[in-house]
Tab-separated table of C-alpha atoms and ligand atoms in Angstrom:
chain	number	residue	atom	x	y	z
A	1	MET	CA	0.000	0.000	0.000
A	2	ILE	CA	1.391	3.387	-0.962
A	3	ARG	CA	0.712	5.928	1.748
A	4	PHE	CA	1.485	8.716	-0.707
A	5	ALA	CA	-0.623	7.451	-3.620
A	6	ASN	CA	-2.482	9.573	-6.162
A	7	SER	CA	0.194	12.156	-6.687
A	8	THR	CA	-0.115	14.483	-9.647
A	9	ALA	CA	3.072	16.282	-8.539
A	10	CYS	CA	5.109	13.114	-9.145
A	11	ARG	CA	3.358	11.803	-12.258
A	12	PHE	CA	5.659	11.998	-15.270
A	13	ASP	CA	5.821	10.549	-18.759
A	14	SER	CA	8.608	12.618	-20.336
A	15	ALA	CA	12.112	13.728	-19.453
A	16	ILE	CA	15.133	15.552	-20.856
A	17	VAL	CA	18.681	14.648	-19.822
A	18	ARG	CA	22.097	15.632	-21.184
A	19	THR	CA	25.094	13.322	-21.687
A	20	PRO	CA	27.896	14.201	-19.241
A	21	PRO	CA	30.727	16.032	-21.039
A	22	ARG	CA	34.362	14.954	-20.523
A	23	SER	CA	34.864	18.440	-19.043
A	24	ALA	CA	32.655	17.372	-16.090
A	25	VAL	CA	35.956	16.673	-14.332
A	26	ASN	CA	36.125	20.485	-14.007
A	27	GLY	CA	32.573	20.805	-12.667
A	28	LEU	CA	31.835	23.108	-9.747
A	29	ARG	CA	32.167	21.707	-6.228
A	30	ALA	CA	31.992	23.366	-2.837
A	31	VAL	CA	34.628	21.039	-1.381
A	32	ASP	CA	37.140	19.383	-3.670
A	33	VAL	CA	37.161	15.661	-2.905
A	34	GLY	CA	38.696	14.909	-6.302
A	35	ALA	CA	37.434	14.948	-9.857
A	36	PRO	CA	34.814	12.396	-10.878
A	37	ASP	CA	35.931	9.444	-12.975
A	38	ILE	CA	34.340	10.305	-16.299
A	39	GLU	CA	33.737	6.711	-17.430
A	40	ALA	CA	32.095	5.833	-14.119
A	41	LEU	CA	30.060	9.045	-14.252
A	42	ARG	CA	28.801	8.203	-17.744
A	43	ARG	CA	28.001	4.619	-16.709
A	44	ASP	CA	26.008	5.884	-13.704
A	45	HIS	CA	24.267	8.431	-15.920
A	46	LYS	CA	23.178	5.623	-18.276
A	47	LEU	CA	21.787	3.697	-15.319
A	48	TYR	CA	19.885	6.817	-14.316
A	49	VAL	CA	18.384	7.103	-17.803
A	50	SER	CA	17.364	3.419	-17.625
A	51	ALA	CA	15.666	4.071	-14.301
A	52	LEU	CA	13.655	6.935	-15.824
A	53	GLU	CA	12.650	4.696	-18.734
A	54	ASN	CA	11.729	1.811	-16.448
A	55	ALA	CA	9.468	4.182	-14.520
A	56	GLY	CA	7.608	4.855	-17.772
A	57	LEU	CA	9.219	8.087	-18.993
A	58	ALA	CA	10.186	8.764	-22.612
A	59	VAL	CA	13.675	10.250	-22.306
A	60	THR	CA	15.214	12.762	-24.736
A	61	ILE	CA	19.010	12.632	-24.440
A	62	LEU	CA	20.722	15.890	-25.453
A	63	PRO	CA	24.343	15.801	-26.647
A	64	ALA	CA	27.238	16.583	-24.320
A	65	LEU	CA	28.321	20.227	-24.132
A	66	GLU	CA	32.076	20.337	-23.530
A	67	ALA	CA	32.042	24.114	-22.987
A	68	PHE	CA	29.818	23.657	-19.923
A	69	PRO	CA	31.257	21.181	-17.372
A	70	ASP	CA	28.054	21.165	-15.259
A	71	SER	CA	25.633	20.963	-18.189
A	72	LEU	CA	24.548	17.388	-17.345
A	73	PHE	CA	22.595	18.953	-14.472
A	74	VAL	CA	19.742	20.033	-16.746
A	75	GLU	CA	17.420	20.724	-13.836
A	76	ASP	CA	19.195	23.999	-13.107
A	77	PRO	CA	18.705	26.025	-16.343
A	78	ALA	CA	14.985	25.239	-16.821
A	79	LEU	CA	11.679	24.531	-15.121
A	80	VAL	CA	9.019	22.451	-16.852
A	81	PHE	CA	5.326	21.674	-16.381
A	82	SER	CA	2.576	20.150	-18.497
A	83	GLU	CA	1.535	23.744	-19.255
A	84	GLY	CA	4.906	24.904	-20.571
A	85	ALA	CA	8.539	25.667	-19.737
A	86	ILE	CA	10.495	28.500	-18.133
A	87	VAL	CA	14.104	29.130	-19.176
A	88	LEU	CA	15.895	29.960	-15.929
A	89	ARG	CA	19.185	31.778	-15.354
A	90	PRO	CA	21.607	29.750	-13.187
A	91	GLY	CA	23.420	31.993	-10.736
A	92	ALA	CA	26.918	30.469	-11.132
A	93	PRO	CA	28.937	32.402	-13.760
A	94	SER	CA	30.257	29.237	-15.457
A	95	ARG	CA	26.679	27.940	-15.861
A	96	MET	CA	24.793	31.004	-17.104
A	97	GLY	CA	25.261	30.055	-20.783
A	98	GLU	CA	23.491	26.737	-20.219
A	99	ALA	CA	20.107	28.474	-20.392
A	100	ALA	CA	20.550	29.431	-24.059
A	101	MET	CA	21.792	25.921	-24.828
A	102	ILE	CA	18.697	24.185	-23.449
A	103	GLU	CA	16.111	26.596	-24.868
A	104	PRO	CA	15.920	24.995	-28.366
A	105	ALA	CA	15.148	21.579	-26.826
A	106	LEU	CA	12.412	23.164	-24.711
A	107	ARG	CA	10.904	24.792	-27.800
A	108	LEU	CA	10.697	21.367	-29.459
A	109	HIS	CA	8.662	19.969	-26.571
A	110	PHE	CA	6.613	22.927	-25.322
A	111	VAL	CA	4.362	25.431	-27.089
A	112	GLU	CA	4.790	27.984	-24.322
A	113	VAL	CA	8.402	28.809	-23.326
A	114	LEU	CA	8.935	31.797	-21.026
A	115	ASN	CA	12.171	33.692	-20.247
A	116	LEU	CA	13.282	35.623	-17.160
A	117	PRO	CA	14.155	39.349	-17.289
A	118	GLU	CA	17.774	40.563	-16.979
A	119	GLY	CA	19.147	40.489	-13.438
A	120	ALA	CA	16.836	37.659	-12.390
A	121	TYR	CA	18.833	34.592	-11.298
A	122	ALA	CA	17.159	31.303	-10.458
A	123	ASP	CA	18.479	27.718	-10.406
A	124	GLY	CA	16.033	24.859	-10.910
A	125	GLY	CA	17.697	23.056	-8.004
A	126	ASP	CA	16.098	25.678	-5.766
A	127	ILE	CA	12.583	25.018	-7.046
A	128	LEU	CA	10.246	22.401	-5.559
A	129	THR	CA	6.974	21.672	-7.346
A	130	LEU	CA	4.040	20.452	-5.260
A	131	ALA	CA	0.438	20.208	-6.456
A	132	ASP	CA	-0.797	23.487	-4.979
A	133	VAL	CA	2.383	25.556	-4.920
A	134	VAL	CA	5.861	25.881	-6.367
A	135	MET	CA	8.416	26.744	-3.669
A	136	ILE	CA	11.440	28.828	-4.650
A	137	GLY	CA	14.365	28.816	-2.241
A	138	LEU	CA	16.593	31.869	-2.068
A	139	SER	CA	20.228	30.735	-2.192
A	140	ALA	CA	23.661	31.744	-3.449
A	141	ARG	CA	22.294	30.818	-6.927
A	142	THR	CA	18.751	32.222	-6.738
A	143	ASN	CA	18.141	35.880	-5.916
A	144	ARG	CA	14.893	37.540	-4.858
A	145	GLN	CA	14.479	39.127	-8.279
A	146	GLY	CA	14.835	35.672	-9.827
A	147	ALA	CA	12.321	34.143	-7.431
A	148	GLU	CA	9.836	36.951	-8.124
A	149	ALA	CA	10.318	36.575	-11.877
A	150	VAL	CA	9.664	32.832	-11.590
A	151	ILE	CA	6.484	33.567	-9.606
A	152	ALA	CA	5.316	35.945	-12.369
A	153	ALA	CA	6.020	33.284	-15.009
A	154	LEU	CA	4.216	30.624	-12.952
A	155	ALA	CA	1.130	32.836	-12.844
A	156	ARG	CA	1.016	32.653	-16.661
A	157	PHE	CA	0.621	28.881	-16.235
A	158	GLY	CA	-2.019	29.324	-13.542
A	159	ARG	CA	0.384	28.155	-10.837
A	160	LYS	CA	1.149	29.739	-7.489
A	161	GLY	CA	4.712	30.381	-6.333
A	162	MET	CA	6.083	31.013	-2.858
A	163	ILE	CA	9.506	32.265	-1.749
A	164	VAL	CA	11.293	30.295	0.985
A	165	GLU	CA	14.802	30.245	2.450
A	166	THR	CA	17.487	27.665	1.716
A	167	PRO	CA	19.424	26.752	4.887
A	168	ARG	CA	22.806	28.525	5.100
A	169	GLY	CA	25.627	26.498	3.586
A	170	VAL	CA	23.237	24.268	1.586
A	171	LEU	CA	23.783	24.512	-2.193
A	172	HIS	CA	20.169	24.253	-3.326
A	173	PHE	CA	16.754	24.201	-1.641
A	174	LYS	CA	16.186	20.730	-3.086
A	175	THR	CA	19.524	19.477	-1.793
A	176	ASP	CA	17.466	19.052	1.393
A	177	CYS	CA	14.046	17.943	0.139
A	178	SER	CA	12.033	16.219	-2.572
A	179	PRO	CA	8.340	15.872	-3.366
A	180	LEU	CA	6.803	12.621	-2.135
A	181	GLY	CA	3.261	13.378	-3.164
A	182	ASP	CA	0.899	16.250	-3.861
A	183	ASN	CA	1.202	17.610	-0.351
A	184	ALA	CA	4.072	15.548	1.011
A	185	VAL	CA	7.827	15.890	1.102
A	186	LEU	CA	10.927	14.016	2.123
A	187	ALA	CA	13.128	16.518	3.971
A	188	THR	CA	16.051	16.961	6.296
A	189	ARG	CA	15.342	17.922	9.872
A	190	ARG	CA	17.223	21.239	9.429
A	191	LEU	CA	15.009	22.286	6.502
A	192	ALA	CA	11.745	21.101	8.060
A	193	ALA	CA	12.685	23.092	11.186
A	194	SER	CA	12.453	26.303	9.142
A	195	GLY	CA	8.667	25.770	9.057
A	196	CYS	CA	8.383	26.004	5.277
A	197	PHE	CA	6.427	22.735	5.106
A	198	ALA	CA	3.903	23.589	7.827
A	199	GLY	CA	0.589	21.849	7.146
A	200	ARG	CA	2.152	19.241	4.875
A	201	ASP	CA	3.122	15.599	5.381
A	202	VAL	CA	6.860	15.523	6.049
A	203	LEU	CA	8.895	12.343	6.114
A	204	LEU	CA	12.168	13.182	7.861
A	205	VAL	CA	15.380	11.728	6.512
A	206	PRO	CA	17.021	9.728	9.345
A	207	GLU	CA	19.959	11.404	11.078
A	208	GLY	CA	23.269	10.798	9.344
A	209	GLU	CA	21.566	10.250	5.968
A	210	GLU	CA	20.831	13.912	5.125
A	211	ALA	CA	22.241	13.473	1.617
A	212	ALA	CA	19.367	11.086	0.853
A	213	ALA	CA	16.885	13.989	0.913
A	214	ASN	CA	17.449	14.717	-2.768
A	215	ALA	CA	15.444	11.735	-4.009
A	216	LEU	CA	13.215	11.316	-7.002
A	217	ARG	CA	9.669	10.035	-7.004
A	218	LEU	CA	8.773	8.918	-10.524
A	219	ASN	CA	5.175	7.735	-10.585
A	220	ASP	CA	5.142	4.952	-7.977
A	221	GLN	CA	8.896	4.325	-8.012
A	222	MET	CA	11.282	6.010	-5.648
A	223	LEU	CA	14.893	6.574	-6.664
A	224	ILE	CA	17.357	7.267	-3.873
A	225	GLY	CA	21.137	7.298	-3.688
A	226	GLN	CA	23.005	4.146	-2.668
A	227	GLY	CA	24.241	3.902	0.906
A	228	PHE	CA	21.193	5.210	2.778
A	229	PRO	CA	19.708	2.029	4.322
A	230	LYS	CA	17.550	3.798	6.916
A	231	THR	CA	15.967	6.070	4.317
A	232	ALA	CA	15.398	3.107	2.007
A	233	ALA	CA	13.649	1.228	4.834
A	234	LEU	CA	11.498	4.264	5.681
A	235	LEU	CA	10.362	4.662	2.086
A	236	LYS	CA	9.655	0.954	1.681
A	237	GLU	CA	7.565	1.089	4.835
A	238	ALA	CA	5.638	3.973	3.249
A	239	GLY	CA	4.812	1.655	0.359
A	240	PHE	CA	7.295	2.688	-2.309
A	241	SER	CA	9.247	0.463	-4.594
A	242	VAL	CA	12.756	1.819	-3.939
A	243	TRP	CA	15.636	1.821	-6.404
A	244	GLU	CA	19.060	2.669	-5.057
A	245	MET	CA	21.246	4.441	-7.608
A	246	PRO	CA	25.041	4.890	-7.537
A	247	LEU	CA	25.728	8.558	-6.860
A	248	ALA	CA	29.358	8.648	-5.722
A	249	GLU	CA	30.661	10.313	-8.906
A	250	MET	CA	27.809	12.852	-9.149
A	251	GLY	CA	28.248	13.496	-5.445
A	252	LYS	CA	31.795	14.750	-6.094
A	253	LEU	CA	30.084	17.553	-8.059
A	254	ASP	CA	27.535	18.253	-5.300
A	255	ALA	CA	24.763	16.731	-7.373
A	256	GLY	CA	21.924	14.375	-6.586
A	257	LEU	CA	19.113	12.599	-8.401
A	258	SER	CA	16.791	15.446	-9.310
A	259	CYS	CA	19.593	17.538	-10.897
A	260	MET	CA	20.090	15.234	-13.859
A	261	SER	CA	16.676	15.514	-15.509
A	262	LEU	CA	13.762	17.740	-16.374
A	263	ARG	CA	10.530	15.807	-15.893
A	264	TRP	CA	6.939	16.482	-16.854
A	265	ALA	CA	3.619	14.901	-17.860
A	266	ALA	CA	3.092	15.776	-21.498
B	301	LIG	C1	26.848	23.035	-9.455
B	301	LIG	O1	27.487	23.408	-8.464
B	301	LIG	O2	26.137	23.797	-10.086
B	301	LIG	C2	26.959	21.597	-9.893
B	301	LIG	N1	28.268	21.117	-9.637
B	301	LIG	C3	25.956	20.744	-9.174
B	301	LIG	C4	24.537	21.111	-9.527
B	301	LIG	C5	23.555	20.249	-8.842
B	301	LIG	N2	22.257	20.598	-9.238
B	301	LIG	C6	21.196	20.495	-8.467
B	301	LIG	O3	21.310	20.179	-7.283
B	301	LIG	N3	20.010	20.831	-8.983
């Protein structure tokens, strides 16, 4: 029995990913624990694509962009919904050009593609979509102007946006949470303590497994990183079929499961 059944927020049939470039060895990282092994990174990325396909998504694979080491993290330069897409503007200087590179692919899939005004910075990793609201976390990558511009764009799609805070020292809002259902999230204790999920169902990631909070619910499957046995048990108890994905190489670039795809119900 799935406690979090009937989710529209986690129902997907389409996705966009991008092949990791060889230059990913130069990707951004807050703490340098060494460069990822590119062959292992590509192998793990292929496994990730298979997981999306096995969950029922048709996956468009964009070619590698050597000029942009972090371009495999397609979640950051765009935000997608059934209603249309928003081209974002990642706040890291080396990533800003990724927005223009993903726009043509968005135009192939969506009739309505919106852009942000100059000066507005927003990373998709800071944006959490639930059924009734889209939360935008202010961070080192997302400024208030960016969050407000995203809210204005969301209104064009009939969606409501809300500005929240990303905990200090955390890269992205979604580093610490993921949607589990229409009104339910998986979250770290430190993020839940901020009160941003008041009135919602919150499943807390067990202590010591905070990095498991960036998970991915795809229809009734749950993808989590390998090496988080307590989180896996918690999710299984909640009724999910749990797939544990290798994330060690992506982790060296501060990335998790949501970062590597754009997902929507066409
Ligand atoms: C970066 O710092 O931008 C990349 N190395 C990692 C981006 C991860 N993206 C995400 O969490 N949405």
